Short mmCIF file of C-alpha atoms in Angstrom, two decimals:
data_model
loop_
_atom_site.label_atom_id
_atom_site.label_comp_id
_atom_site.label_asym_id
_atom_site.label_seq_id
_atom_site.Cartn_x
_atom_site.Cartn_y
_atom_site.Cartn_z
CA UNK L 1412 -2.91 -40.81 7.67
CA UNK L 1413 -3.74 -37.67 5.72
CA UNK L 1414 -1.22 -36.88 2.97
CA UNK L 1415 -1.00 -34.54 0.02
CA UNK L 1416 0.55 -35.41 -3.34
CA UNK L 1417 1.81 -32.30 -5.11
CA UNK L 1418 2.10 -32.72 -8.87
CA UNK L 1419 4.84 -30.66 -10.52
CA UNK L 1420 5.17 -30.45 -14.28
CA UNK L 1421 6.47 -28.36 -17.12
CA UNK L 1422 3.28 -26.70 -18.37
CA UNK L 1423 4.56 -26.69 -21.92
CA UNK L 1424 4.94 -30.51 -22.02
CA UNK L 1425 1.19 -31.18 -21.86
CA UNK L 1426 0.28 -28.14 -23.95
CA UNK L 1427 2.58 -29.23 -26.79
CA UNK L 1428 1.81 -32.97 -26.57
CA UNK L 1429 0.05 -34.74 -29.40
CA UNK L 1430 -3.29 -36.51 -28.87
CA UNK L 1431 -1.63 -39.77 -27.77
CA UNK L 1432 0.64 -37.95 -25.32
CA UNK L 1433 -2.34 -36.19 -23.74
CA UNK L 1434 -4.31 -39.44 -23.62
CA UNK L 1435 -1.39 -41.20 -21.89
CA UNK L 1436 -1.28 -38.39 -19.32
CA UNK L 1437 -5.00 -38.71 -18.60
CA UNK L 1438 -4.76 -42.51 -18.37
CA UNK L 1439 -2.14 -42.16 -15.63
CA UNK L 1440 -4.46 -40.05 -13.49
CA UNK L 1441 -7.37 -42.41 -14.18
CA UNK L 1442 -5.24 -45.40 -13.13
CA UNK L 1443 -4.27 -43.63 -9.89
CA UNK L 1444 -7.94 -42.97 -9.05
CA UNK L 1445 -9.04 -46.47 -10.07
CA UNK L 1446 -6.36 -48.34 -8.10
CA UNK L 1447 -6.45 -46.16 -4.95
CA UNK L 1448 -9.30 -47.96 -3.16
CA UNK L 1449 -7.69 -51.35 -3.75
CA UNK L 1450 -4.61 -50.38 -1.72
CA UNK L 1451 -6.55 -48.61 1.02
CA UNK L 1452 -6.15 -45.05 -0.26
CA UNK L 1453 -9.14 -42.69 -0.23
CA UNK L 1454 -8.95 -39.59 -2.42
CA UNK L 1455 -10.42 -36.78 -0.32
CA UNK L 1456 -9.89 -34.00 -2.85
CA UNK L 1457 -8.00 -33.41 -6.07
CA UNK L 1458 -7.71 -30.55 -8.50
CA UNK L 1459 -5.71 -29.48 -11.51
CA UNK L 1460 -4.47 -25.90 -11.16
CA UNK L 1461 -4.53 -23.09 -13.68
CA UNK L 1462 -1.17 -22.24 -15.21
CA UNK L 1463 1.35 -19.91 -13.64
CA UNK L 1464 0.11 -17.07 -15.84
CA UNK L 1465 -2.89 -17.01 -13.48
CA UNK L 1466 -0.87 -17.23 -10.25
CA UNK L 1467 -0.52 -14.47 -7.66
CA UNK L 1468 2.06 -14.44 -4.88
CA UNK L 1469 1.18 -12.67 -1.64
CA UNK L 1470 3.99 -11.85 0.80
CA UNK L 1471 3.57 -10.41 4.27
CA UNK L 1472 6.61 -8.50 5.50
CA UNK L 1473 6.03 -6.79 8.82
CA UNK L 1474 2.91 -4.69 8.39
CA UNK L 1475 3.20 -4.57 4.60
CA UNK L 1476 1.61 -6.92 2.10
CA UNK L 1477 3.11 -7.33 -1.37
CA UNK L 1478 1.14 -8.93 -4.21
CA UNK L 1479 2.89 -9.89 -7.43
CA UNK L 1480 1.85 -11.75 -10.56
CA UNK L 1481 3.22 -15.23 -11.07
CA UNK L 1482 4.55 -18.01 -8.89
CA UNK L 1483 6.86 -17.60 -5.90
CA UNK L 1484 9.90 -19.09 -7.64
CA UNK L 1485 11.15 -19.43 -11.20
CA UNK L 1486 11.48 -23.14 -11.94
CA UNK L 1487 11.32 -25.45 -14.94
CA UNK L 1488 8.44 -27.34 -13.30
CA UNK L 1489 5.38 -25.70 -11.82
CA UNK L 1490 2.77 -26.89 -9.34
CA UNK L 1491 0.09 -28.28 -11.64
CA UNK L 1492 -2.27 -29.95 -9.21
CA UNK L 1493 -2.70 -31.98 -6.06
CA UNK L 1494 -4.34 -34.98 -4.45
CA UNK L 1495 -5.37 -34.91 -0.80
CA UNK L 1496 -5.64 -38.50 0.36
CA UNK L 1497 -6.11 -40.72 3.39
CA UNK L 1498 -3.59 -43.54 3.10
CA UNK L 1499 -2.44 -46.34 5.41
CA UNK L 1500 1.20 -45.23 5.12
CA UNK L 1501 3.69 -43.38 2.91
CA UNK L 1502 5.15 -46.47 1.16
CA UNK L 1503 1.66 -47.49 0.00
CA UNK L 1504 1.09 -44.03 -1.46
CA UNK L 1505 4.55 -44.03 -3.07
CA UNK L 1506 3.62 -47.21 -4.92
CA UNK L 1507 0.36 -45.71 -6.10
CA UNK L 1508 2.01 -42.46 -7.23
CA UNK L 1509 4.09 -44.50 -9.67
CA UNK L 1510 0.92 -44.80 -11.78
CA UNK L 1511 0.74 -41.04 -12.34
CA UNK L 1512 2.19 -39.50 -15.50
CA UNK L 1513 5.93 -38.94 -15.81
CA UNK L 1514 6.10 -35.74 -13.81
CA UNK L 1515 7.57 -34.92 -10.41
CA UNK L 1516 5.51 -35.72 -7.32
CA UNK L 1517 6.05 -34.60 -3.76
CA UNK L 1518 4.34 -36.40 -0.87
CA UNK L 1519 3.80 -34.54 2.37
CA UNK L 1520 2.05 -35.50 5.56
CA UNK L 1521 -0.67 -33.12 6.73
CA UNK L 1522 -0.30 -31.99 10.34
CA UNK L 1523 -2.84 -30.65 12.77
CA UNK L 1524 -2.40 -26.95 13.58
#
């Protein structure tokens, strides 16, 4: 089944981390990628995202389009990246996500249009 893992984080946490904190963060992502094939998970795509200072929100209201700088919502955690995967089931992916750094992760199933 095709699933997406959304990675939410406080941008300032990584930016202000010392060398060991950053290395620990990277090791978590490396462990996720390394262990994925062993549990039947294929990473189809993954990307880190630029910070919210580079975000644009586009809203369509009737015939009007509104473009604003920044993310849609003010939150303490921002969408920092994603993994698009093919996994046997959600519980398998949940177990694998536990290897990622101590951030918040949302798993969603992709649906056909």
